[in-house]
PDB file of C-alpha atoms in Angstrom:
ATOM      1  CA  UNK A   1      -0.071   0.086  -0.017  1.00  0.00           C
ATOM      2  CA  UNK A   2       1.359   3.807  -0.680  1.00  0.00           C
ATOM      3  CA  UNK A   3       1.998   5.981   2.053  1.00  0.00           C
ATOM      4  CA  UNK A   4       0.416   9.425   2.209  1.00  0.00           C
ATOM      5  CA  UNK A   5       3.923  10.738   1.179  1.00  0.00           C
ATOM      6  CA  UNK A   6       4.107   8.561  -1.887  1.00  0.00           C
ATOM      7  CA  UNK A   7       0.587   9.693  -3.114  1.00  0.00           C
ATOM      8  CA  UNK A   8       1.520  13.282  -2.511  1.00  0.00           C
ATOM      9  CA  UNK A   9       4.649  13.090  -4.379  1.00  0.00           C
ATOM     10  CA  UNK A  10       2.638  11.258  -7.152  1.00  0.00           C
ATOM     11  CA  UNK A  11       0.103  14.266  -7.187  1.00  0.00           C
ATOM     12  CA  UNK A  12       2.985  16.686  -7.283  1.00  0.00           C
ATOM     13  CA  UNK A  13       4.609  14.930 -10.122  1.00  0.00           C
ATOM     14  CA  UNK A  14       1.479  14.666 -12.230  1.00  0.00           C
ATOM     15  CA  UNK A  15       0.604  18.064 -11.429  1.00  0.00           C
ATOM     16  CA  UNK A  16       3.074  19.063 -14.195  1.00  0.00           C
ATOM     17  CA  UNK A  17       1.386  17.168 -16.689  1.00  0.00           C
ATOM     18  CA  UNK A  18      -1.940  18.781 -15.829  1.00  0.00           C
ATOM     19  CA  UNK A  19      -0.133  22.319 -16.261  1.00  0.00           C
ATOM     20  CA  UNK A  20       1.200  21.611 -19.489  1.00  0.00           C
ATOM     21  CA  UNK A  21      -2.235  20.568 -20.768  1.00  0.00           C
ATOM     22  CA  UNK A  22      -3.764  23.534 -19.287  1.00  0.00           C
ATOM     23  CA  UNK A  23      -1.313  25.737 -20.927  1.00  0.00           C
ATOM     24  CA  UNK A  24      -1.537  23.709 -24.276  1.00  0.00           C
ATOM     25  CA  UNK A  25      -5.428  24.420 -24.104  1.00  0.00           C
ATOM     26  CA  UNK A  26      -4.636  28.329 -24.420  1.00  0.00           C
ATOM     27  CA  UNK A  27      -4.973  28.950 -20.605  1.00  0.00           C
ATOM     28  CA  UNK A  28      -1.699  31.281 -19.872  1.00  0.00           C
ATOM     29  CA  UNK A  29      -0.167  30.960 -16.576  1.00  0.00           C
ATOM     30  CA  UNK A  30       0.874  33.442 -14.327  1.00  0.00           C
ATOM     31  CA  UNK A  31       4.461  34.248 -14.696  1.00  0.00           C
ATOM     32  CA  UNK A  32       6.583  34.696 -11.424  1.00  0.00           C
ATOM     33  CA  UNK A  33      10.113  36.070 -11.855  1.00  0.00           C
ATOM     34  CA  UNK A  34      10.923  34.645  -8.329  1.00  0.00           C
ATOM     35  CA  UNK A  35      10.609  31.098  -9.082  1.00  0.00           C
ATOM     36  CA  UNK A  36      13.558  28.822  -9.808  1.00  0.00           C
ATOM     37  CA  UNK A  37      13.793  28.456 -13.472  1.00  0.00           C
ATOM     38  CA  UNK A  38      13.650  24.654 -13.359  1.00  0.00           C
ATOM     39  CA  UNK A  39      10.837  24.967 -11.176  1.00  0.00           C
ATOM     40  CA  UNK A  40       8.794  27.350 -13.271  1.00  0.00           C
ATOM     41  CA  UNK A  41       6.300  25.915 -15.611  1.00  0.00           C
ATOM     42  CA  UNK A  42       5.314  29.098 -17.026  1.00  0.00           C
ATOM     43  CA  UNK A  43       8.991  29.837 -18.105  1.00  0.00           C
ATOM     44  CA  UNK A  44       9.633  26.227 -19.298  1.00  0.00           C
ATOM     45  CA  UNK A  45       6.664  25.984 -21.371  1.00  0.00           C
ATOM     46  CA  UNK A  46       7.384  29.098 -23.461  1.00  0.00           C
ATOM     47  CA  UNK A  47       8.382  28.821 -26.976  1.00  0.00           C
ATOM     48  CA  UNK A  48      11.930  30.017 -26.371  1.00  0.00           C
ATOM     49  CA  UNK A  49      12.398  27.019 -24.183  1.00  0.00           C
ATOM     50  CA  UNK A  50      11.343  24.299 -26.684  1.00  0.00           C
ATOM     51  CA  UNK A  51      14.978  23.446 -27.439  1.00  0.00           C
ATOM     52  CA  UNK A  52      15.509  22.523 -23.682  1.00  0.00           C
ATOM     53  CA  UNK A  53      12.334  20.500 -23.707  1.00  0.00           C
ATOM     54  CA  UNK A  54      13.752  18.521 -26.527  1.00  0.00           C
ATOM     55  CA  UNK A  55      17.018  17.740 -24.946  1.00  0.00           C
ATOM     56  CA  UNK A  56      14.905  16.632 -22.177  1.00  0.00           C
ATOM     57  CA  UNK A  57      12.527  14.276 -24.080  1.00  0.00           C
ATOM     58  CA  UNK A  58      16.019  12.956 -25.696  1.00  0.00           C
ATOM     59  CA  UNK A  59      17.751  12.705 -22.395  1.00  0.00           C
ATOM     60  CA  UNK A  60      15.035  11.058 -19.950  1.00  0.00           C
ATOM     61  CA  UNK A  61      14.246   7.965 -21.914  1.00  0.00           C
ATOM     62  CA  UNK A  62      18.180   7.489 -22.977  1.00  0.00           C
ATOM     63  CA  UNK A  63      19.392   7.347 -19.213  1.00  0.00           C
ATOM     64  CA  UNK A  64      16.555   5.077 -18.080  1.00  0.00           C
ATOM     65  CA  UNK A  65      17.329   2.758 -20.795  1.00  0.00           C
ATOM     66  CA  UNK A  66      20.776   2.733 -20.162  1.00  0.00           C
ATOM     67  CA  UNK A  67      20.211   2.208 -16.499  1.00  0.00           C
ATOM     68  CA  UNK A  68      18.192  -0.989 -17.159  1.00  0.00           C
ATOM     69  CA  UNK A  69      20.648  -2.199 -19.821  1.00  0.00           C
ATOM     70  CA  UNK A  70      18.798  -1.674 -22.960  1.00  0.00           C
ATOM     71  CA  UNK A  71      21.080  -1.611 -25.882  1.00  0.00           C
ATOM     72  CA  UNK A  72      19.261  -3.299 -28.713  1.00  0.00           C
ATOM     73  CA  UNK A  73      15.645  -3.127 -29.764  1.00  0.00           C
ATOM     74  CA  UNK A  74      13.354  -4.782 -32.283  1.00  0.00           C
ATOM     75  CA  UNK A  75      10.783  -1.973 -33.117  1.00  0.00           C
ATOM     76  CA  UNK A  76       7.102  -3.236 -34.227  1.00  0.00           C
ATOM     77  CA  UNK A  77       4.618  -0.827 -35.685  1.00  0.00           C
ATOM     78  CA  UNK A  78       0.863  -1.582 -36.623  1.00  0.00           C
ATOM     79  CA  UNK A  79      -2.449  -0.355 -36.113  1.00  0.00           C
ATOM     80  CA  UNK A  80      -3.826   0.652 -32.784  1.00  0.00           C
ATOM     81  CA  UNK A  81      -7.359  -0.337 -33.621  1.00  0.00           C
ATOM     82  CA  UNK A  82      -6.905  -4.137 -34.086  1.00  0.00           C
ATOM     83  CA  UNK A  83      -8.025  -6.002 -31.010  1.00  0.00           C
ATOM     84  CA  UNK A  84      -7.179  -9.518 -29.545  1.00  0.00           C
ATOM     85  CA  UNK A  85      -9.111 -12.321 -30.967  1.00  0.00           C
ATOM     86  CA  UNK A  86     -11.061 -13.081 -27.941  1.00  0.00           C
ATOM     87  CA  UNK A  87     -12.192  -9.642 -27.613  1.00  0.00           C
ATOM     88  CA  UNK A  88     -13.128  -9.406 -31.516  1.00  0.00           C
ATOM     89  CA  UNK A  89     -14.825 -12.940 -31.108  1.00  0.00           C
ATOM     90  CA  UNK A  90     -17.049 -11.174 -28.021  1.00  0.00           C
ATOM     91  CA  UNK A  91     -17.901  -8.317 -30.248  1.00  0.00           C
ATOM     92  CA  UNK A  92     -19.141 -10.443 -32.977  1.00  0.00           C
ATOM     93  CA  UNK A  93     -21.182 -12.434 -30.407  1.00  0.00           C
ATOM     94  CA  UNK A  94     -22.641  -8.958 -29.278  1.00  0.00           C
ATOM     95  CA  UNK A  95     -23.097  -7.719 -32.579  1.00  0.00           C
ATOM     96  CA  UNK A  96     -25.032 -10.755 -33.818  1.00  0.00           C
ATOM     97  CA  UNK A  97     -27.320 -10.444 -30.833  1.00  0.00           C
ATOM     98  CA  UNK A  98     -28.152  -7.046 -31.535  1.00  0.00           C
ATOM     99  CA  UNK A  99     -29.172  -7.780 -35.274  1.00  0.00           C
ATOM    100  CA  UNK A 100     -27.616  -4.478 -36.290  1.00  0.00           C
ATOM    101  CA  UNK A 101     -26.189  -5.221 -40.126  1.00  0.00           C
ATOM    102  CA  UNK A 102     -23.612  -2.379 -39.895  1.00  0.00           C
ATOM    103  CA  UNK A 103     -22.496  -3.532 -36.370  1.00  0.00           C
ATOM    104  CA  UNK A 104     -21.964  -7.179 -37.523  1.00  0.00           C
ATOM    105  CA  UNK A 105     -20.147  -6.188 -40.335  1.00  0.00           C
ATOM    106  CA  UNK A 106     -17.522  -3.989 -38.273  1.00  0.00           C
ATOM    107  CA  UNK A 107     -17.295  -7.071 -35.884  1.00  0.00           C
ATOM    108  CA  UNK A 108     -16.773  -9.385 -38.821  1.00  0.00           C
ATOM    109  CA  UNK A 109     -13.898  -7.101 -39.809  1.00  0.00           C
ATOM    110  CA  UNK A 110     -12.333  -6.873 -36.093  1.00  0.00           C
ATOM    111  CA  UNK A 111     -12.425 -10.573 -36.134  1.00  0.00           C
ATOM    112  CA  UNK A 112     -10.319 -10.969 -39.709  1.00  0.00           C
ATOM    113  CA  UNK A 113      -7.817  -8.328 -38.330  1.00  0.00           C
ATOM    114  CA  UNK A 114      -7.572 -10.158 -34.906  1.00  0.00           C
ATOM    115  CA  UNK A 115      -5.102 -12.412 -36.494  1.00  0.00           C
ATOM    116  CA  UNK A 116      -2.606  -9.812 -37.106  1.00  0.00           C
ATOM    117  CA  UNK A 117      -2.708  -8.997 -33.241  1.00  0.00           C
ATOM    118  CA  UNK A 118      -2.001 -12.692 -32.878  1.00  0.00           C
ATOM    119  CA  UNK A 119       0.837 -12.631 -35.321  1.00  0.00           C
ATOM    120  CA  UNK A 120       2.595  -9.916 -33.472  1.00  0.00           C
ATOM    121  CA  UNK A 121       2.209 -11.634 -30.245  1.00  0.00           C
ATOM    122  CA  UNK A 122       3.907 -14.629 -31.449  1.00  0.00           C
ATOM    123  CA  UNK A 123       6.598 -12.322 -33.086  1.00  0.00           C
ATOM    124  CA  UNK A 124       7.632 -10.914 -30.129  1.00  0.00           C
ATOM    125  CA  UNK A 125       7.666 -13.938 -28.166  1.00  0.00           C
ATOM    126  CA  UNK A 126       9.897 -15.552 -30.633  1.00  0.00           C
ATOM    127  CA  UNK A 127      12.417 -12.385 -30.093  1.00  0.00           C
ATOM    128  CA  UNK A 128      12.082 -12.596 -26.118  1.00  0.00           C
ATOM    129  CA  UNK A 129      12.633 -16.104 -25.736  1.00  0.00           C
ATOM    130  CA  UNK A 130      15.608 -16.105 -27.683  1.00  0.00           C
ATOM    131  CA  UNK A 131      16.899 -13.253 -25.710  1.00  0.00           C
ATOM    132  CA  UNK A 132      16.173 -14.611 -22.438  1.00  0.00           C
ATOM    133  CA  UNK A 133      18.767 -17.215 -23.189  1.00  0.00           C
ATOM    134  CA  UNK A 134      21.508 -14.773 -24.231  1.00  0.00           C
ATOM    135  CA  UNK A 135      24.037 -12.893 -22.014  1.00  0.00           C
ATOM    136  CA  UNK A 136      22.431  -9.457 -21.456  1.00  0.00           C
ATOM    137  CA  UNK A 137      24.521  -7.251 -23.917  1.00  0.00           C
ATOM    138  CA  UNK A 138      23.215  -9.383 -26.461  1.00  0.00           C
ATOM    139  CA  UNK A 139      19.769  -9.363 -26.040  1.00  0.00           C
ATOM    140  CA  UNK A 140      17.067  -7.821 -28.144  1.00  0.00           C
ATOM    141  CA  UNK A 141      13.765  -6.203 -26.386  1.00  0.00           C
ATOM    142  CA  UNK A 142      10.592  -5.301 -28.246  1.00  0.00           C
ATOM    143  CA  UNK A 143       9.999  -1.697 -28.353  1.00  0.00           C
ATOM    144  CA  UNK A 144       6.495  -0.418 -29.604  1.00  0.00           C
ATOM    145  CA  UNK A 145       4.596   3.044 -29.669  1.00  0.00           C
ATOM    146  CA  UNK A 146       2.925   1.832 -26.180  1.00  0.00           C
ATOM    147  CA  UNK A 147      -0.627   2.082 -27.099  1.00  0.00           C
ATOM    148  CA  UNK A 148      -3.089  -0.511 -28.071  1.00  0.00           C
ATOM    149  CA  UNK A 149      -3.912  -3.020 -30.832  1.00  0.00           C
ATOM    150  CA  UNK A 150      -0.488  -4.329 -32.500  1.00  0.00           C
ATOM    151  CA  UNK A 151       1.409  -2.549 -30.177  1.00  0.00           C
ATOM    152  CA  UNK A 152      -0.108  -4.342 -27.080  1.00  0.00           C
ATOM    153  CA  UNK A 153       0.237  -7.587 -28.602  1.00  0.00           C
ATOM    154  CA  UNK A 154       3.891  -7.209 -29.138  1.00  0.00           C
ATOM    155  CA  UNK A 155       4.426  -6.000 -25.602  1.00  0.00           C
ATOM    156  CA  UNK A 156       2.355  -8.899 -24.615  1.00  0.00           C
ATOM    157  CA  UNK A 157       3.866 -11.481 -26.460  1.00  0.00           C
ATOM    158  CA  UNK A 158       7.433 -10.376 -24.876  1.00  0.00           C
ATOM    159  CA  UNK A 159       6.119  -9.784 -21.374  1.00  0.00           C
ATOM    160  CA  UNK A 160       4.383 -13.449 -21.099  1.00  0.00           C
ATOM    161  CA  UNK A 161       8.176 -14.766 -22.196  1.00  0.00           C
ATOM    162  CA  UNK A 162       9.189 -12.742 -18.952  1.00  0.00           C
ATOM    163  CA  UNK A 163      11.066 -10.137 -20.719  1.00  0.00           C
ATOM    164  CA  UNK A 164      11.563  -6.530 -20.102  1.00  0.00           C
ATOM    165  CA  UNK A 165       9.485  -4.724 -23.142  1.00  0.00           C
ATOM    166  CA  UNK A 166       9.231  -0.857 -24.113  1.00  0.00           C
ATOM    167  CA  UNK A 167       6.641   1.209 -24.755  1.00  0.00           C
ATOM    168  CA  UNK A 168       6.951   4.879 -26.362  1.00  0.00           C
ATOM    169  CA  UNK A 169       3.777   6.672 -25.915  1.00  0.00           C
ATOM    170  CA  UNK A 170       2.726   9.738 -27.238  1.00  0.00           C
ATOM    171  CA  UNK A 171       0.617  12.639 -25.761  1.00  0.00           C
ATOM    172  CA  UNK A 172      -2.446  13.264 -27.923  1.00  0.00           C
ATOM    173  CA  UNK A 173      -5.424  15.082 -27.512  1.00  0.00           C
ATOM    174  CA  UNK A 174      -7.355  12.026 -27.095  1.00  0.00           C
ATOM    175  CA  UNK A 175      -5.304  10.979 -24.204  1.00  0.00           C
ATOM    176  CA  UNK A 176      -3.575   7.809 -24.861  1.00  0.00           C
ATOM    177  CA  UNK A 177      -2.257   5.254 -21.847  1.00  0.00           C
ATOM    178  CA  UNK A 178       0.507   3.097 -22.072  1.00  0.00           C
ATOM    179  CA  UNK A 179      -0.768  -0.625 -22.484  1.00  0.00           C
ATOM    180  CA  UNK A 180      -0.506  -2.962 -19.189  1.00  0.00           C
ATOM    181  CA  UNK A 181       2.216  -5.265 -20.766  1.00  0.00           C
ATOM    182  CA  UNK A 182       5.009  -2.671 -20.826  1.00  0.00           C
ATOM    183  CA  UNK A 183       7.453  -2.788 -18.416  1.00  0.00           C
ATOM    184  CA  UNK A 184       6.523  -0.034 -15.766  1.00  0.00           C
ATOM    185  CA  UNK A 185      10.197   1.361 -15.825  1.00  0.00           C
ATOM    186  CA  UNK A 186      10.057   1.353 -19.437  1.00  0.00           C
ATOM    187  CA  UNK A 187       6.862   2.978 -20.085  1.00  0.00           C
ATOM    188  CA  UNK A 188       7.909   6.234 -21.745  1.00  0.00           C
ATOM    189  CA  UNK A 189       5.752   9.555 -22.783  1.00  0.00           C
ATOM    190  CA  UNK A 190       6.672  11.962 -25.489  1.00  0.00           C
ATOM    191  CA  UNK A 191       5.058  15.072 -26.326  1.00  0.00           C
ATOM    192  CA  UNK A 192       7.142  15.513 -29.577  1.00  0.00           C
ATOM    193  CA  UNK A 193       6.801  13.144 -32.300  1.00  0.00           C
ATOM    194  CA  UNK A 194      10.365  14.015 -33.634  1.00  0.00           C
ATOM    195  CA  UNK A 195      11.983  12.819 -30.113  1.00  0.00           C
ATOM    196  CA  UNK A 196       9.892   9.728 -30.116  1.00  0.00           C
ATOM    197  CA  UNK A 197      11.021   8.763 -33.859  1.00  0.00           C
ATOM    198  CA  UNK A 198      14.550   9.238 -32.466  1.00  0.00           C
ATOM    199  CA  UNK A 199      14.186   7.002 -29.772  1.00  0.00           C
ATOM    200  CA  UNK A 200      12.772   4.298 -32.052  1.00  0.00           C
ATOM    201  CA  UNK A 201      15.759   4.157 -34.054  1.00  0.00           C
ATOM    202  CA  UNK A 202      18.550   5.048 -31.498  1.00  0.00           C
ATOM    203  CA  UNK A 203      18.673   1.413 -30.386  1.00  0.00           C
ATOM    204  CA  UNK A 204      16.661  -0.469 -33.164  1.00  0.00           C
ATOM    205  CA  UNK A 205      18.321  -3.613 -34.822  1.00  0.00           C
ATOM    206  CA  UNK A 206      15.056  -4.234 -36.880  1.00  0.00           C
ATOM    207  CA  UNK A 207      11.662  -2.946 -37.691  1.00  0.00           C
ATOM    208  CA  UNK A 208       8.651  -5.161 -38.094  1.00  0.00           C
ATOM    209  CA  UNK A 209       5.591  -3.271 -39.444  1.00  0.00           C
ATOM    210  CA  UNK A 210       2.106  -4.857 -39.156  1.00  0.00           C
ATOM    211  CA  UNK A 211      -0.898  -3.550 -41.186  1.00  0.00           C
ATOM    212  CA  UNK A 212      -1.728  -0.093 -39.696  1.00  0.00           C
ATOM    213  CA  UNK A 213      -2.943   3.474 -40.537  1.00  0.00           C
ATOM    214  CA  UNK A 214      -0.932   6.828 -41.178  1.00  0.00           C
ATOM    215  CA  UNK A 215       1.132   6.389 -38.003  1.00  0.00           C
ATOM    216  CA  UNK A 216       2.485   3.010 -39.102  1.00  0.00           C
ATOM    217  CA  UNK A 217       3.109   4.232 -42.556  1.00  0.00           C
ATOM    218  CA  UNK A 218       4.785   7.631 -41.366  1.00  0.00           C
ATOM    219  CA  UNK A 219       7.238   5.425 -39.293  1.00  0.00           C
ATOM    220  CA  UNK A 220       7.575   2.706 -41.841  1.00  0.00           C
ATOM    221  CA  UNK A 221       8.583   5.484 -44.382  1.00  0.00           C
ATOM    222  CA  UNK A 222      10.910   7.431 -42.183  1.00  0.00           C
ATOM    223  CA  UNK A 223      12.874   4.335 -41.731  1.00  0.00           C
ATOM    224  CA  UNK A 224      13.103   3.404 -45.213  1.00  0.00           C
ATOM    225  CA  UNK A 225      14.328   6.912 -46.029  1.00  0.00           C
ATOM    226  CA  UNK A 226      17.033   6.832 -43.266  1.00  0.00           C
ATOM    227  CA  UNK A 227      18.525   3.530 -44.645  1.00  0.00           C
ATOM    228  CA  UNK A 228      18.082   4.432 -48.348  1.00  0.00           C
ATOM    229  CA  UNK A 229      20.040   7.491 -47.783  1.00  0.00           C
ATOM    230  CA  UNK A 230      22.506   5.977 -45.371  1.00  0.00           C
ATOM    231  CA  UNK A 231      21.509   8.190 -42.749  1.00  0.00           C
ATOM    232  CA  UNK A 232      20.920   4.935 -40.500  1.00  0.00           C
ATOM    233  CA  UNK A 233      22.773   1.731 -40.870  1.00  0.00           C
ATOM    234  CA  UNK A 234      21.030  -1.212 -42.712  1.00  0.00           C
ATOM    235  CA  UNK A 235      18.516  -3.194 -40.437  1.00  0.00           C
ATOM    236  CA  UNK A 236      16.053  -5.606 -41.374  1.00  0.00           C
ATOM    237  CA  UNK A 237      12.749  -3.908 -42.251  1.00  0.00           C
ATOM    238  CA  UNK A 238       9.821  -6.764 -42.375  1.00  0.00           C
ATOM    239  CA  UNK A 239       6.710  -6.034 -43.696  1.00  0.00           C
ATOM    240  CA  UNK A 240       3.960  -8.814 -42.170  1.00  0.00           C
ATOM    241  CA  UNK A 241       1.106  -8.837 -43.811  1.00  0.00           C
ATOM    242  CA  UNK A 242       1.717  -9.779 -47.640  1.00  0.00           C
ATOM    243  CA  UNK A 243      -1.686  -9.190 -48.938  1.00  0.00           C
ATOM    244  CA  UNK A 244      -2.149  -5.865 -47.290  1.00  0.00           C
ATOM    245  CA  UNK A 245       1.185  -4.081 -47.831  1.00  0.00           C
ATOM    246  CA  UNK A 246       1.314  -5.312 -51.636  1.00  0.00           C
ATOM    247  CA  UNK A 247      -2.448  -4.029 -52.165  1.00  0.00           C
ATOM    248  CA  UNK A 248      -1.573  -0.711 -50.578  1.00  0.00           C
ATOM    249  CA  UNK A 249       1.765   0.234 -51.721  1.00  0.00           C
ATOM    250  CA  UNK A 250       2.868  -0.506 -55.287  1.00  0.00           C
ATOM    251  CA  UNK A 251       6.498  -0.296 -55.064  1.00  0.00           C
ATOM    252  CA  UNK A 252       7.195  -1.790 -58.444  1.00  0.00           C
ATOM    253  CA  UNK A 253       5.270   1.289 -59.534  1.00  0.00           C
ATOM    254  CA  UNK A 254       8.000   3.584 -57.849  1.00  0.00           C
ATOM    255  CA  UNK A 255      10.718   1.512 -59.594  1.00  0.00           C
ATOM    256  CA  UNK A 256       9.116   2.101 -63.051  1.00  0.00           C
ATOM    257  CA  UNK A 257       8.585   5.493 -62.393  1.00  0.00           C
ATOM    258  CA  UNK A 258      12.436   5.878 -61.758  1.00  0.00           C
ATOM    259  CA  UNK A 259      11.658   7.430 -58.233  1.00  0.00           C
ATOM    260  CA  UNK A 260      13.310   4.658 -56.577  1.00  0.00           C
ATOM    261  CA  UNK A 261      16.012   2.072 -57.556  1.00  0.00           C
ATOM    262  CA  UNK A 262      15.356  -1.716 -58.198  1.00  0.00           C
ATOM    263  CA  UNK A 263      17.925  -2.338 -55.569  1.00  0.00           C
ATOM    264  CA  UNK A 264      15.744  -0.540 -53.265  1.00  0.00           C
ATOM    265  CA  UNK A 265      13.429  -3.113 -53.124  1.00  0.00           C
ATOM    266  CA  UNK A 266      15.866  -5.189 -51.148  1.00  0.00           C
ATOM    267  CA  UNK A 267      15.479  -2.790 -48.243  1.00  0.00           C
ATOM    268  CA  UNK A 268      12.841  -4.730 -47.008  1.00  0.00           C
ATOM    269  CA  UNK A 269      10.863  -8.274 -46.823  1.00  0.00           C
ATOM    270  CA  UNK A 270       7.310  -9.684 -47.058  1.00  0.00           C
ATOM    271  CA  UNK A 271       5.929 -12.279 -44.909  1.00  0.00           C
ATOM    272  CA  UNK A 272       2.944 -13.687 -43.213  1.00  0.00           C
ATOM    273  CA  UNK A 273       4.820 -15.922 -40.645  1.00  0.00           C
ATOM    274  CA  UNK A 274       6.138 -14.576 -37.505  1.00  0.00           C
ATOM    275  CA  UNK A 275       8.888 -17.155 -37.340  1.00  0.00           C
ATOM    276  CA  UNK A 276       9.797 -16.067 -40.888  1.00  0.00           C
ATOM    277  CA  UNK A 277       9.924 -12.514 -39.602  1.00  0.00           C
ATOM    278  CA  UNK A 278      12.141 -13.674 -36.779  1.00  0.00           C
ATOM    279  CA  UNK A 279      14.332 -15.887 -39.124  1.00  0.00           C
ATOM    280  CA  UNK A 280      15.175 -12.768 -41.536  1.00  0.00           C
ATOM    281  CA  UNK A 281      16.235 -10.933 -38.674  1.00  0.00           C
ATOM    282  CA  UNK A 282      18.545 -13.578 -37.348  1.00  0.00           C
ATOM    283  CA  UNK A 283      19.862 -14.377 -40.685  1.00  0.00           C
ATOM    284  CA  UNK A 284      20.827 -10.672 -41.145  1.00  0.00           C
ATOM    285  CA  UNK A 285      22.809 -10.768 -38.028  1.00  0.00           C
ATOM    286  CA  UNK A 286      23.902 -14.302 -38.278  1.00  0.00           C
ATOM    287  CA  UNK A 287      22.423 -15.104 -34.891  1.00  0.00           C
TER     288      UNK A 287
END
């Protein structure tokens, strides 16, 4: 049970987040020249101190990961909207009971997409089980965007294997909290997408992308561009869900139009099998 002092400390720490949300909503805070600079929310939330906030968002997760011995990660992207198979099945049962045709159609789609949740969970378990048997400096840790859906599935697979697992959440207008399978000391929250992207890449030894929306595509093309241009070292990039990715993006068209070279198609791999996705990574590093 938490002592009163712990509760008070927690409330004080969380008050900073509330102050930030208050300011972002357009409510000016009252300046006080006598406050210490690092204890003055009005000062720290100014436009002119944005660079300092960048530094802090870069530094805090970096220090904590170092303290936990996290040197190498496998980053998993994918939709936040896909649910676990058991939840999808319940949605379908409830929809059928309601007799609502649109609701039934949506629930049937959820059941179809739930297989990706299961595949992400299986993939993360492969990584975690291998890493658990390796010396600490050689371990690979699953890292996700920290939210629900595919992110939850990957964190869940690693957690069930007894491994530490990371989540890099982002502060959004529709508040999103870290899923329950992230290791508590490795559940980070970012305000700036740019700093979050940097942390995804700083320790990444592989990227595995499951079907997703704008966020997944944003992160995928960020990594492809960094590797293609030589700004980042080559890493395995695996697209899980062949039918989805090949229908969504016609990479061959980019080659035909001369916007990318044919060699760029070697930057990534397709698969529908989580074991094959893990094998691609293992082969790349000769594990």
